[in-house]
Coordinates of C-alpha atoms in Angstrom, one line a residue:
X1 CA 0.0 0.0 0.0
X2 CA 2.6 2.7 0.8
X3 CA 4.8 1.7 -2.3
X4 CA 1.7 2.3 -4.5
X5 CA 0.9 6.1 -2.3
X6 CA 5.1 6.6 -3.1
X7 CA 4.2 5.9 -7.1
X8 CA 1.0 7.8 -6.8
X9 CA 2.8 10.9 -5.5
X10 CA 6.3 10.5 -7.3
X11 CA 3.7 10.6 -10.9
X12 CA 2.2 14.1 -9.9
X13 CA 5.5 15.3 -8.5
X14 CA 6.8 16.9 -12.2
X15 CA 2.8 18.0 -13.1
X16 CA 3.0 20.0 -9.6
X17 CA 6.5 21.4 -9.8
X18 CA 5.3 23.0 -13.8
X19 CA 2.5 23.9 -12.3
X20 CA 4.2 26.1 -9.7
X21 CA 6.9 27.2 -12.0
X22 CA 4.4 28.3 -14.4
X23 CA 2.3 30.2 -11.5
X24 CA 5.3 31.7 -10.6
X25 CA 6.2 33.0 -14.1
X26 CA 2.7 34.5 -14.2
X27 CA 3.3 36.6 -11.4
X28 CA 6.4 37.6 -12.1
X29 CA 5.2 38.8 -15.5
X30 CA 2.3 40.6 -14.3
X31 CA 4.5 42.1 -12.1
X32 CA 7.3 43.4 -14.7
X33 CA 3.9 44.4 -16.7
X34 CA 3.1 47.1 -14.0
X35 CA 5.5 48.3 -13.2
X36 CA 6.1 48.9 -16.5
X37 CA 3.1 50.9 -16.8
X38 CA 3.8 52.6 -14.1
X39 CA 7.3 54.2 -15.5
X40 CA 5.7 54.5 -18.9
X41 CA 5.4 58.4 -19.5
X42 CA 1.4 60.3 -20.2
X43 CA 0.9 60.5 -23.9
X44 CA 1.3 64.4 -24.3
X45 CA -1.2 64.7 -27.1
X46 CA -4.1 62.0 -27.8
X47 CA -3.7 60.7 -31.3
X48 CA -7.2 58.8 -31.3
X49 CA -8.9 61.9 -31.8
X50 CA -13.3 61.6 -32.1
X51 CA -14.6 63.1 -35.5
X52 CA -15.9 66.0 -35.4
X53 CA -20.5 65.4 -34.7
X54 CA -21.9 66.8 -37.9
X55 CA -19.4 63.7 -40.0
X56 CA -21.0 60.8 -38.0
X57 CA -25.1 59.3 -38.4
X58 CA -26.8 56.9 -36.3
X59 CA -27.8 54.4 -38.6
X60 CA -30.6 51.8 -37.3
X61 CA -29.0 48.2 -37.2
X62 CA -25.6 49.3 -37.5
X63 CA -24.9 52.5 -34.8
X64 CA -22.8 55.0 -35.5
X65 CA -21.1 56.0 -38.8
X66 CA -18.7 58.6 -39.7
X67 CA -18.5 60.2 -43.3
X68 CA -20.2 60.1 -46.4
X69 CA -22.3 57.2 -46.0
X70 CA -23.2 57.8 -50.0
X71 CA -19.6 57.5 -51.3
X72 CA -18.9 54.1 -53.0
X73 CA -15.7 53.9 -50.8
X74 CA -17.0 54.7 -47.0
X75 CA -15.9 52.1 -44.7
X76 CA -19.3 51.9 -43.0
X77 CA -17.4 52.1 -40.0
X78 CA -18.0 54.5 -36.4
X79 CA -13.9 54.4 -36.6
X80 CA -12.8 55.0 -40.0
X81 CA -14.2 57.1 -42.7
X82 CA -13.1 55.2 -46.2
X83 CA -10.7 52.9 -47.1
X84 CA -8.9 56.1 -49.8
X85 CA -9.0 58.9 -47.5
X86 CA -9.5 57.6 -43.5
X87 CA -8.8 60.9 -42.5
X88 CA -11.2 62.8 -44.2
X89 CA -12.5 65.3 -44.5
X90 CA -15.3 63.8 -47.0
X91 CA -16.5 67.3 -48.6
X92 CA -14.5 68.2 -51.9
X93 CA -13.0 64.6 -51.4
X94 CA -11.7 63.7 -55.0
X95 CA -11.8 59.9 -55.1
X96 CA -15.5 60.0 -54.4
X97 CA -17.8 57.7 -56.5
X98 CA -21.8 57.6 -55.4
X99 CA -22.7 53.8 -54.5
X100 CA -24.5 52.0 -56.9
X101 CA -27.9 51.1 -55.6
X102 CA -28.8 46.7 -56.3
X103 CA -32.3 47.9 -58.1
X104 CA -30.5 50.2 -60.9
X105 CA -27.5 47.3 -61.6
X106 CA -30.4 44.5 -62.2
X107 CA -32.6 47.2 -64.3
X108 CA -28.9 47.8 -66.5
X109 CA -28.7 43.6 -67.0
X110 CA -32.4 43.7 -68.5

């Protein structure tokens, strides 16, 4: 009985000792990670600056969008404005092209 307990517990001894090692690991990480954070200097300026309200729409289903929501090329996106010009602005914009509406393509093929 006490050799099979000795077997038993000489099987989990290497699953326990990665277990710790890893646990330890972890903490030290975490650890490096904060203080890291902590010594990391404030961002003087932010660079994810919010459009500006009257270039985003609410658009039911979707949320919020920002741009010409009309332009063949708008990313349909609350975060970017087209895949050509992200930073906009969209008025005057010279790559834009008005979307093709699905009823006017299929009226074309006819």
């Amino acid at each position: 009985m006490l050799k099979t307990l000795l077997v038993i517990a000489v099987g989990f001894l290497p699953s326990l000792i990665s277990l710790w090692a890893i646990r330890k690991t972890h903490a030290r990480s975490r650890l490096r990670m904060r203080q890291a954070a902590m010594n990391f200097p404030p961002m003087q300026g932010r660079q994810n600056v919010r459009p500006v309200e009257g270039d985003r729409y609410y658009l039911e289903g979707v949320g919020y969008l920002i741009g010409d929501i009309s332009c063949k090329f708008n990313a349909r996106s609350g975060y970017m404005r087209c895949a050509v010009n992200p930073q906009g602005p969209c008025n005057g914009c010279r790559h834009y092209e008005p979307k093709e509406l699905a009823g006017s393509e299929k009226r074309g093929r006819a």
